[in-house]
Coordinates of C-alpha atoms in Angstrom, one line a residue:
M1 CA 0.0 0.0 0.0
N2 CA 1.2 3.6 -0.8
T3 CA 2.3 4.8 2.6
D4 CA 1.7 8.5 1.8
A5 CA -1.8 7.7 0.5
E6 CA -2.7 5.7 3.6
D7 CA -1.2 8.5 5.9
L8 CA -3.4 11.1 4.1
R9 CA -6.5 8.9 4.4
Q10 CA -5.8 8.5 8.1
F11 CA -5.4 12.2 8.5
V12 CA -8.7 13.0 6.8
H13 CA -10.7 10.4 8.7
G14 CA -8.9 10.3 12.0
A15 CA -8.2 7.4 14.3
S16 CA -10.9 7.8 16.9
L17 CA -13.5 5.8 15.1
D18 CA -12.8 2.2 14.2
A19 CA -14.1 0.4 11.1
K20 CA -17.1 -1.0 12.8
A21 CA -18.2 2.5 14.1
R22 CA -17.7 4.0 10.6
A23 CA -19.7 1.2 9.0
R24 CA -22.6 2.0 11.4
L25 CA -22.5 5.7 10.5
E26 CA -22.6 4.7 6.8
E27 CA -25.6 2.5 7.5
A28 CA -27.3 5.5 9.2
V29 CA -26.7 7.7 6.1
P30 CA -26.6 5.1 3.2
E31 CA -25.6 5.9 -0.3
E32 CA -29.2 6.3 -1.4
F33 CA -29.4 9.5 0.7
F34 CA -26.9 11.1 -1.7
T35 CA -29.5 11.6 -4.4
V36 CA -33.0 13.1 -4.4
P37 CA -35.8 11.8 -6.6
G38 CA -37.1 14.3 -9.2
G39 CA -40.6 15.7 -9.4
L40 CA -41.1 16.2 -5.6
T41 CA -43.3 19.0 -4.4
A42 CA -41.8 21.1 -1.5
P43 CA -43.9 19.3 1.2
D44 CA -42.8 16.0 -0.4
R45 CA -39.2 17.0 -0.2
H46 CA -39.5 18.0 3.4
A47 CA -41.3 14.7 4.2
L48 CA -38.4 12.8 2.5
T49 CA -35.8 14.7 4.6
Y50 CA -37.6 13.8 7.9
E51 CA -38.0 10.2 6.8
R52 CA -34.3 10.1 6.2
L53 CA -33.7 11.7 9.6
R54 CA -35.9 9.1 11.3
R55 CA -34.0 6.2 9.6
A56 CA -30.7 7.8 10.5
G57 CA -31.6 8.3 14.1
L58 CA -32.8 4.7 14.5
A59 CA -29.7 3.3 12.8
A60 CA -27.1 5.5 14.5
P61 CA -25.7 5.0 18.0
P62 CA -27.9 6.3 20.8
A63 CA -28.2 10.1 21.0
G64 CA -26.6 10.3 24.4
D65 CA -23.6 8.4 23.2
L66 CA -23.2 10.6 20.2
L67 CA -23.5 13.8 22.2
A68 CA -20.8 12.5 24.6
D69 CA -18.5 11.6 21.7
P70 CA -17.8 14.7 19.5
P71 CA -15.8 12.8 16.8
A72 CA -18.6 10.3 16.3
L73 CA -21.4 12.9 16.2
C74 CA -19.4 15.1 13.8
A75 CA -18.6 12.1 11.6
L76 CA -22.3 11.3 11.3
L77 CA -23.2 15.0 10.6
E78 CA -20.3 15.3 8.1
R79 CA -21.8 12.4 6.1
A80 CA -25.2 13.9 6.3
A81 CA -23.9 17.3 5.0
V82 CA -22.2 15.7 2.0
A83 CA -25.2 13.6 1.2
D84 CA -28.1 16.0 1.7
P85 CA -27.6 19.5 3.3
P86 CA -31.2 19.8 4.5
L87 CA -30.8 16.5 6.3
F88 CA -27.6 17.8 8.0
H89 CA -29.5 20.9 9.2
L90 CA -32.4 19.0 10.6
M91 CA -30.1 16.4 12.2
L92 CA -28.0 19.2 13.8
L93 CA -31.2 20.8 15.2
H94 CA -32.5 17.4 16.5
Y95 CA -29.3 16.3 18.2
T96 CA -27.5 19.4 19.4
L97 CA -30.2 22.0 19.9
A98 CA -33.3 19.9 20.9
L99 CA -31.8 16.9 22.6
G100 CA -28.7 18.7 23.7
P101 CA -30.4 21.1 26.2
I102 CA -32.6 18.3 27.5
L103 CA -29.6 16.2 28.4
R104 CA -27.5 19.1 29.7
F105 CA -30.1 21.0 31.7
G106 CA -32.8 18.5 32.4
A107 CA -30.9 15.6 34.0
G108 CA -33.1 13.8 36.5
Q109 CA -36.3 15.5 35.5
D110 CA -39.3 13.3 34.6
G111 CA -40.6 15.7 32.0
A112 CA -37.2 16.0 30.4
R113 CA -36.9 12.2 30.4
R114 CA -40.2 11.9 28.4
A115 CA -39.1 14.5 25.9
R116 CA -35.8 12.8 25.5
E117 CA -37.4 9.4 24.9
S118 CA -39.7 10.8 22.3
L119 CA -36.8 12.4 20.4
E120 CA -34.4 9.5 20.8
S121 CA -37.0 7.0 19.5
M122 CA -37.7 9.4 16.6
A123 CA -41.3 9.5 17.6
S124 CA -40.9 13.2 17.5
F125 CA -38.5 15.5 15.7
G126 CA -36.5 18.2 17.5
T127 CA -36.7 21.9 16.7
L128 CA -35.3 25.1 18.3
L129 CA -37.3 28.2 19.2
M130 CA -34.6 30.8 20.0
T131 CA -34.3 33.7 17.6
E132 CA -37.1 36.2 17.5
V133 CA -37.9 37.9 14.2
G134 CA -38.4 41.5 15.2
R135 CA -35.2 42.5 16.9
S136 CA -31.6 41.9 16.2
N137 CA -29.4 40.2 18.9
S138 CA -32.7 38.8 20.3
H139 CA -30.7 36.0 22.0
L140 CA -29.5 38.5 24.6
S141 CA -33.0 39.2 25.8
P142 CA -35.9 37.2 24.3
R143 CA -39.3 38.9 24.6
T144 CA -41.0 35.5 24.8
V145 CA -41.7 35.2 28.5
A146 CA -42.2 32.3 30.9
R147 CA -44.1 33.0 34.2
H148 CA -44.7 30.6 37.0
D149 CA -48.3 29.8 37.8
P150 CA -48.6 29.0 41.5
A151 CA -52.1 27.6 41.0
T152 CA -50.9 24.7 38.8
G153 CA -47.2 24.7 39.7
G154 CA -46.4 25.0 36.0
F155 CA -45.5 27.8 33.6
V156 CA -47.2 30.0 31.1
L157 CA -45.2 30.8 27.9
S158 CA -46.3 33.9 26.0
T159 CA -45.1 35.7 22.9
P160 CA -46.2 39.4 23.4
D161 CA -46.7 40.2 19.7
S162 CA -45.8 39.1 16.2
R163 CA -42.4 40.8 16.3
A164 CA -41.4 38.4 19.1
A165 CA -42.4 35.4 17.0
K166 CA -39.8 32.7 17.0
F167 CA -38.3 32.5 13.5
P168 CA -36.8 30.6 11.7
T169 CA -38.0 27.2 13.0
N170 CA -38.5 23.9 11.2
T171 CA -42.1 23.4 12.2
A172 CA -44.2 24.0 9.0
H173 CA -44.9 20.5 7.8
P174 CA -48.5 19.8 9.0
D175 CA -48.2 16.0 9.5
L176 CA -45.1 15.6 11.5
P177 CA -44.6 15.6 15.3
K178 CA -42.2 18.2 16.7
T179 CA -40.7 18.9 20.1
A180 CA -39.1 22.3 20.7
A181 CA -36.4 23.6 22.9
V182 CA -37.9 27.0 23.7
Y183 CA -35.7 29.9 24.9
A184 CA -37.7 32.3 27.1
T185 CA -37.0 35.0 29.7
L186 CA -38.2 33.8 33.0
V187 CA -40.0 36.6 34.9
H188 CA -40.7 35.8 38.5
G189 CA -41.4 38.1 41.5
G190 CA -41.5 41.1 39.2
E191 CA -37.9 40.5 38.0
E192 CA -36.2 39.0 35.0
R193 CA -34.4 35.9 36.2
G194 CA -32.5 35.0 33.0
V195 CA -33.0 33.1 29.9
F196 CA -34.0 29.4 30.4
V197 CA -35.0 26.5 28.1
F198 CA -38.3 24.8 28.1
A199 CA -39.1 21.4 26.4
V200 CA -42.5 22.0 24.7
P201 CA -44.4 19.6 22.3
L202 CA -45.3 21.8 19.3
R203 CA -47.0 19.2 17.2
G204 CA -48.3 15.9 18.4
P205 CA -48.8 12.6 16.5
G206 CA -50.0 13.4 13.0
G207 CA -48.9 17.0 13.4
A208 CA -51.8 18.2 15.7
V209 CA -51.0 21.6 17.3
P210 CA -51.8 22.0 21.0
P211 CA -53.8 25.0 22.4
G212 CA -52.0 28.3 22.3
V213 CA -49.4 27.3 19.7
R214 CA -49.7 29.2 16.4
I215 CA -47.5 28.1 13.5
V216 CA -47.2 30.4 10.4
P217 CA -45.5 28.7 7.5
A218 CA -42.9 30.7 5.6
P219 CA -42.7 30.9 1.8
E220 CA -40.8 28.1 0.3
T221 CA -37.1 28.7 -0.3
T222 CA -34.5 26.9 -2.4
G223 CA -31.4 28.0 -0.5
L224 CA -31.6 25.3 2.2
Q225 CA -34.9 23.5 1.8
V226 CA -36.5 23.1 5.2
D227 CA -40.1 23.5 6.4
Y228 CA -39.5 27.0 7.8
A229 CA -42.2 28.7 9.9
A230 CA -42.7 31.3 12.6
V231 CA -44.1 30.2 15.9
L232 CA -46.1 32.3 18.4
L233 CA -47.0 31.1 21.9
E234 CA -50.2 32.5 23.2
D235 CA -50.4 31.6 26.9
V236 CA -49.2 28.1 26.4
R237 CA -49.3 26.1 29.6
V238 CA -46.5 23.6 30.4
P239 CA -45.8 21.6 33.5
Y240 CA -43.1 22.5 35.9
E241 CA -41.0 19.6 34.6
A242 CA -40.9 21.2 31.1
W243 CA -38.6 23.7 32.7
L244 CA -35.0 22.5 31.9
R245 CA -33.9 24.3 35.1
D246 CA -30.2 23.2 35.4
G247 CA -30.4 23.2 39.2
A248 CA -32.6 26.3 39.5
S249 CA -35.9 26.0 41.4
I250 CA -39.0 27.8 42.6
G251 CA -40.1 26.7 46.0
A252 CA -43.5 26.1 47.4
D253 CA -43.2 29.6 49.0
G254 CA -42.5 31.1 45.6
A255 CA -38.8 31.7 46.4
F256 CA -36.6 31.6 43.3
H257 CA -33.1 30.0 43.4
D258 CA -30.5 29.8 40.6
P259 CA -27.0 28.4 41.3
A260 CA -25.8 30.4 38.3
G261 CA -26.0 33.5 40.5
S262 CA -27.2 36.1 38.1
A263 CA -29.3 36.6 35.0
A264 CA -26.2 37.4 33.0
A265 CA -24.5 34.1 34.1
R266 CA -27.7 32.2 33.4
L267 CA -27.8 33.6 29.8
T268 CA -24.2 32.3 29.3
R269 CA -25.0 28.9 30.7
S270 CA -28.2 28.6 28.6
M271 CA -26.2 29.4 25.5
G272 CA -23.6 26.8 26.5
I273 CA -25.3 24.3 24.2
A274 CA -23.4 26.0 21.3
P275 CA -20.0 24.2 21.3
P276 CA -21.4 20.9 19.9
V277 CA -23.1 23.0 17.2
W278 CA -19.9 24.8 16.3
R279 CA -17.8 21.6 16.2
A280 CA -20.4 20.1 13.9
V281 CA -20.6 23.1 11.6
I282 CA -16.8 23.2 11.4
S283 CA -16.7 19.5 10.6
A284 CA -19.4 19.8 8.0
S285 CA -17.7 22.8 6.4
A286 CA -14.6 20.6 6.0
A287 CA -16.7 17.8 4.6
I288 CA -18.5 19.7 2.0
T289 CA -15.3 21.5 1.0
R290 CA -13.7 18.1 0.5
A291 CA -16.7 17.0 -1.6
S292 CA -16.6 20.2 -3.7
A293 CA -12.9 19.9 -4.3
G294 CA -13.4 16.3 -5.5
M295 CA -16.2 17.4 -7.8
L296 CA -14.0 20.2 -9.3
L297 CA -11.2 17.8 -9.9
A298 CA -13.5 15.2 -11.5
H299 CA -14.8 18.0 -13.8
S300 CA -11.3 19.2 -14.7
A301 CA -9.2 16.1 -15.0
G302 CA -8.7 15.1 -18.6
R303 CA -10.8 17.9 -19.9
A304 CA -9.5 19.5 -23.1
T305 CA -9.9 23.2 -24.1
L306 CA -10.2 24.8 -27.5
G307 CA -8.5 28.1 -26.6
R308 CA -6.6 29.6 -29.6
L309 CA -3.4 29.9 -27.5
A310 CA -3.1 26.1 -27.4
P311 CA -6.0 24.1 -28.8
R312 CA -6.6 20.7 -27.1
R313 CA -4.5 21.8 -24.2
P314 CA -5.6 20.1 -20.9
L315 CA -7.8 22.5 -18.8
T316 CA -5.5 22.0 -15.7
D317 CA -2.5 23.2 -17.7
Y318 CA -4.0 26.7 -17.3
R319 CA -2.8 28.3 -14.0
N320 CA -6.1 29.7 -13.1
Q321 CA -7.8 26.3 -13.2
Q322 CA -4.9 24.4 -11.7
E323 CA -4.7 26.8 -8.8
A324 CA -8.5 26.6 -8.3
V325 CA -8.4 22.8 -8.2
L326 CA -5.3 22.6 -5.9
G327 CA -6.5 25.5 -3.8
A328 CA -9.8 23.8 -3.2
I329 CA -8.0 20.6 -2.2
A330 CA -5.7 22.6 0.1
S331 CA -8.7 24.3 1.7
A332 CA -10.3 21.0 2.3
Y333 CA -7.2 19.7 4.1
A334 CA -6.8 22.9 6.1
L335 CA -10.5 22.8 7.3
T336 CA -10.0 19.1 8.0
A337 CA -7.1 20.0 10.3
V338 CA -9.2 22.6 12.0
A339 CA -12.1 20.1 12.5
A340 CA -9.7 17.5 13.9
H341 CA -8.4 20.2 16.3
V342 CA -11.8 21.2 17.7
T343 CA -13.1 17.6 18.1
T344 CA -10.0 16.3 19.9
P345 CA -10.8 15.5 23.5
G346 CA -9.2 17.8 26.0
P347 CA -8.1 21.5 25.9
A348 CA -7.8 21.6 22.1
A349 CA -11.6 21.1 21.8
G350 CA -12.3 24.3 23.6
G351 CA -11.1 27.9 23.4
A352 CA -9.9 30.7 25.6
A353 CA -13.3 31.2 27.3
E354 CA -13.8 27.5 28.1
G355 CA -15.0 27.2 31.7
A356 CA -15.7 31.0 31.9
A357 CA -19.4 30.3 31.8
A358 CA -19.2 29.1 35.3
A359 CA -17.8 32.4 36.5
E360 CA -20.1 35.1 37.9
G361 CA -21.6 36.6 34.8
G362 CA -19.1 35.0 32.5
P363 CA -17.2 37.1 30.0
S364 CA -19.0 40.3 29.0
T365 CA -20.8 40.5 25.7
A366 CA -21.8 43.5 23.5
W367 CA -23.4 42.0 20.4
A368 CA -24.1 38.3 21.0
P369 CA -23.7 35.7 23.8
W370 CA -21.5 33.4 21.8
S371 CA -18.1 34.7 22.6
A372 CA -18.9 34.4 26.3
V373 CA -19.4 30.7 25.9
D374 CA -16.2 29.9 24.0
R375 CA -14.5 32.7 22.1
D376 CA -12.1 30.7 20.1
L377 CA -14.5 28.0 19.1
A378 CA -17.1 30.6 18.0
L379 CA -14.4 32.4 16.0
L380 CA -13.3 29.2 14.3
K381 CA -16.9 28.5 13.3
A382 CA -17.1 31.9 11.7
A383 CA -13.8 31.4 9.9
A384 CA -14.6 27.8 8.7
T385 CA -18.0 28.8 7.2
V386 CA -16.5 31.7 5.3
Q387 CA -13.7 29.5 4.0
A388 CA -16.1 26.8 3.0
Q389 CA -18.4 29.3 1.3
E390 CA -15.5 30.8 -0.7
T391 CA -14.2 27.4 -1.8
V392 CA -17.6 25.9 -2.7
S393 CA -18.4 29.0 -4.7
A394 CA -15.1 28.9 -6.5
C395 CA -15.6 25.2 -7.3
R396 CA -19.0 26.0 -8.7
V397 CA -17.7 28.8 -10.9
H398 CA -14.7 26.8 -12.1
S399 CA -17.0 23.9 -13.0
G400 CA -18.5 26.1 -15.7
A401 CA -22.2 25.6 -16.7
P402 CA -22.3 22.0 -15.2
G403 CA -21.4 23.5 -11.8
F404 CA -24.8 25.2 -11.5
A405 CA -27.0 23.5 -14.2
A406 CA -26.1 19.9 -14.4
V407 CA -26.2 18.9 -10.7
E408 CA -27.7 20.5 -7.7
R409 CA -25.0 19.4 -5.3
L410 CA -22.7 22.5 -5.4
N411 CA -25.7 24.8 -5.3
A412 CA -26.9 22.9 -2.2
Y413 CA -23.5 23.1 -0.5
R414 CA -23.3 26.8 -1.3
G415 CA -26.8 27.3 0.3
L416 CA -25.6 25.5 3.4
T417 CA -22.5 27.6 3.8
H418 CA -24.5 30.8 3.2
A419 CA -27.1 29.7 5.8
Y420 CA -24.4 29.1 8.4
Q421 CA -23.0 32.6 8.0
N422 CA -25.9 33.5 10.2
A423 CA -27.1 30.2 11.7
G424 CA -25.3 28.9 14.7
G425 CA -24.3 32.4 15.7
D426 CA -24.0 35.3 13.3
N427 CA -20.5 35.5 11.9
E428 CA -20.3 39.3 12.0
L429 CA -21.5 39.5 15.6
I430 CA -19.0 36.9 16.6
L431 CA -16.2 38.9 15.0
Y432 CA -17.3 42.1 16.8
D433 CA -17.5 40.4 20.2
T434 CA -14.1 38.8 19.6
A435 CA -12.6 42.2 18.8
R436 CA -14.1 43.7 21.9
A437 CA -12.5 41.0 24.0
M438 CA -9.2 41.6 22.3
A439 CA -9.3 45.4 22.7
D440 CA -10.2 45.0 26.4
L441 CA -7.7 42.2 27.0
D442 CA -10.7 40.2 28.3
R443 CA -9.2 36.7 28.6
Y444 CA -7.0 37.5 25.7
V445 CA -3.2 37.9 25.5
P446 CA -1.8 39.6 22.3
P447 CA 1.0 37.9 20.4
E448 CA 4.5 39.0 21.5
P449 CA 6.3 41.4 19.1
G450 CA 8.8 39.6 16.9
L451 CA 12.2 41.0 15.8
G452 CA 11.6 40.2 12.2
P453 CA 10.6 37.4 9.9
P454 CA 12.5 34.2 10.7
D455 CA 14.0 31.9 8.1
D456 CA 14.9 34.9 5.9
G457 CA 11.2 35.5 5.2
D458 CA 10.9 32.3 3.2
L459 CA 7.2 31.8 2.6
D460 CA 7.7 28.1 2.5
S461 CA 8.3 28.2 6.2
P462 CA 5.4 27.8 8.7
R463 CA 7.4 30.0 11.1
V464 CA 7.1 32.9 8.6
W465 CA 3.3 32.4 8.2
L466 CA 3.0 32.6 11.9
F467 CA 5.2 35.6 12.3
L468 CA 3.2 37.5 9.7
A469 CA -0.2 36.5 11.2
R470 CA 0.9 37.3 14.8
D471 CA 2.4 40.7 13.8
A472 CA -0.7 41.7 11.9
E473 CA -3.0 40.6 14.8
R474 CA -1.0 42.5 17.4
R475 CA -0.8 45.7 15.3
M476 CA -4.5 45.7 14.5
R477 CA -5.5 45.0 18.1
D478 CA -3.3 47.8 19.4
R479 CA -4.7 50.3 16.8
L480 CA -8.3 49.2 17.6
A481 CA -7.8 49.5 21.3
G482 CA -6.2 52.9 20.9
R483 CA -8.9 54.3 18.7
V484 CA -11.7 53.1 21.0
E485 CA -9.9 54.4 24.1
A486 CA -9.3 57.8 22.4
A487 CA -13.0 58.0 21.4
L488 CA -14.1 57.3 25.0
R489 CA -11.7 59.8 26.4
G490 CA -13.0 62.3 24.0
G491 CA -16.5 62.0 25.4
E492 CA -18.1 59.6 23.0
D493 CA -20.3 56.9 24.5
A494 CA -19.4 53.2 24.0
F495 CA -21.8 52.7 21.1
T496 CA -20.4 55.6 19.2
A497 CA -16.8 54.7 19.9
W498 CA -17.3 51.1 18.7
N499 CA -19.7 52.0 15.9
G500 CA -17.0 54.1 14.2
N501 CA -14.5 51.3 14.3
L502 CA -16.5 48.2 13.2
A503 CA -14.5 47.7 10.0
L504 CA -11.2 47.6 11.9
A505 CA -12.9 45.4 14.6
A506 CA -13.9 42.8 12.0
R507 CA -10.4 42.8 10.4
T508 CA -8.8 42.5 13.9
A509 CA -10.9 39.5 14.8
T510 CA -10.3 38.0 11.4
A511 CA -6.6 38.4 11.9
C512 CA -7.0 36.5 15.2
A513 CA -8.8 33.7 13.4
D514 CA -6.1 33.6 10.8
R515 CA -3.4 33.3 13.4
V516 CA -5.3 30.5 15.2
I517 CA -5.8 28.6 12.0
L518 CA -2.2 29.0 10.9
E519 CA -1.1 27.7 14.3
I520 CA -3.3 24.6 13.8
L521 CA -1.8 24.1 10.3
A522 CA 1.7 24.5 11.5
A523 CA 1.1 21.9 14.2
A524 CA -0.5 19.5 11.7
D525 CA 2.5 20.1 9.3
G526 CA 4.9 19.1 12.1
A527 CA 3.0 16.1 13.4
G528 CA 1.1 14.9 10.3
P529 CA 2.1 12.8 7.3
R530 CA 5.0 14.0 5.1
A531 CA 2.8 14.5 2.1
L532 CA 0.6 17.0 4.0
G533 CA 3.2 19.8 4.2
P534 CA 3.0 21.3 0.7
V535 CA -0.9 21.1 0.8
L536 CA -1.1 23.1 4.0
R537 CA 1.6 25.5 2.6
L538 CA -0.6 26.2 -0.4
H539 CA -3.6 27.0 1.8
A540 CA -1.4 29.3 4.0
L541 CA -0.2 31.1 0.8
D542 CA -3.8 31.5 -0.4
R543 CA -4.8 32.9 3.0
L544 CA -1.9 35.4 3.0
E545 CA -2.9 36.5 -0.4
R546 CA -6.5 37.2 0.7
R547 CA -5.1 39.2 3.7
A548 CA -2.5 41.2 1.7
A549 CA -4.4 44.4 2.0
G550 CA -4.4 44.3 5.8
L551 CA -0.8 43.1 5.9
L552 CA 0.3 46.1 3.7
N553 CA -1.9 48.5 5.6
E554 CA -0.4 47.5 8.9
G555 CA 3.2 47.7 7.6
V556 CA 3.7 44.0 8.2
V557 CA 4.9 43.4 4.7
P558 CA 6.4 45.7 2.0
P559 CA 5.2 46.5 -1.5
G560 CA 5.9 43.6 -3.8
F561 CA 4.7 41.0 -1.2
L562 CA 2.0 39.6 -3.6
D563 CA 4.7 38.9 -6.2
E564 CA 6.4 36.7 -3.6
V565 CA 3.2 35.0 -2.7
W566 CA 2.3 34.3 -6.3
A567 CA 5.8 32.9 -7.1
A568 CA 5.7 30.6 -4.0
R569 CA 2.2 29.4 -5.0
R570 CA 3.3 28.6 -8.5
R571 CA 6.2 26.5 -7.1
T572 CA 3.9 24.7 -4.7
C573 CA 1.3 24.0 -7.4
D574 CA 4.0 22.6 -9.6
E575 CA 4.9 20.3 -6.8
L576 CA 1.4 19.2 -6.1
A577 CA -0.1 19.0 -9.6
P578 CA 1.1 15.4 -10.3
R579 CA -0.5 14.3 -7.0
A580 CA -3.9 15.9 -7.2
A581 CA -5.7 12.7 -7.8
E582 CA -3.9 11.0 -4.9
L583 CA -4.7 13.9 -2.6
A584 CA -8.4 13.8 -3.5
A585 CA -8.6 10.0 -3.3
A586 CA -7.8 10.3 0.4
F587 CA -11.2 12.0 0.9
E588 CA -12.9 8.7 0.0
L589 CA -15.9 10.5 -1.4
P590 CA -19.0 8.3 -2.0
A591 CA -19.5 7.5 -5.7
P592 CA -22.6 9.7 -6.3
V593 CA -20.6 12.8 -5.3
T594 CA -18.2 12.8 -8.2
A595 CA -20.4 10.8 -10.7
P596 CA -21.3 12.5 -14.0
A597 CA -24.7 14.1 -14.3
A598 CA -27.2 11.2 -14.3
F599 CA -29.1 12.5 -17.3
L600 CA -25.9 12.3 -19.4
V601 CA -25.1 8.6 -18.7

């Protein structure tokens, strides 16, 4: 066996799952899930996705086991994403955002146990009611309210008006049972006690809607085909055990107790269900990038061109196509390294804020709660979805007309990556909160200044990538902090001081993400298979090219830097071009992914 090929395959698929475990995941998402029959109406398409979810849930390992085993859960969700993006989305909601809160916050509760059994047996499908349609940043203070009813001992959940409707939710299909994790502000004793989660049946067997629940289907969309709807709760009564209280309680005398200690700390704890989501989104981003790269290679390999410069010349002899193919493969390997990093048990799986949620109030937030939960993991989710979206889009464009007209797969992947720019935590808000933490030195230590590029500035050296990334991050952070501080000293309020610097804030947080990713790639280069080095180098060069404006603006590199990057990329592509098929083969993509369009064969 080719040792390099086997090493690459092992790098892509990891060593944490044995052959038996992988076979079970393949059984849960079989090859037939990789195609969709033609002629389906939108409701038929949704019904098919839920039937696939039901089959996958019954064939896969128990939900509790999956949620306790990030590599296994991510492997299952990766395969679902490559097969059928809507299936990935519904599966992610079901496991991490419906079952996840029940297991995390409802341990030992009878009501939570019943909801768990219903979801684990696939008798009901999970959904999330968190975001509200009428206000941005609604996660920080949902207007949907839960009030304790001393007469019954339960709670009354209410949406005050249509602008507080929960949207988007996957609840529109009229015939399917749904169980929701509802995020609501608990108001008790005239005070807001924090954001808690309630397990609420939204549709019973056959899709029947209980009293007080109003579901308004949204218009059909083709971006990520799910049964979207808005949900309003009009004095919906739920038992005390529906409150996933996480140790909080309301006594017989009406006294409220919460071990979190404050409403701010409770918000951070309630949002603590996000890390499994981010790990899965990062892993899925890597998976669909691998699939897209494989599709572009299959389209390009052996394809002749009729350009007048050189008729019948192979398409991949042209630098633009060659660099697109190899760049996509390199992005796939880079995101695979990031995914392996975040799913590794132990400190590597978390970020700088890990454990901070247990502190009084947790890290402060300005735009969204996500950075308070785990700043680095949230930041990597934002970076991974952007990288996947850019790569998938490039693969679609470089596949010519077949990329958007012959098969739906690349369009579906692009829809998924676009959706997760906002889903799972809005990317821009994550960047802004990361930048605020950086400027305030909130659980953040800037990179130390360096004396100059090591290794004579040779762009083939990972030490040089890291020097450039760290220098850019430190300079941007210092400028951002200085500008905000000067604005505050000049009498501006915090909003005005930050609002005038959002462009620099986003670049600063992006620079931090670049540095973290390049550190992951440098570590993988040092510890991974020999054949991996040039692939990760190509991705690093592509990343430095995209950041050239910032590097030049901060004085990190001199004019002419891009010429050096382009020359290094040409050398690296020349080294990799003969191995493109071998590099893509390690992805082990299912046959339907790279097969020719069915109507042509």
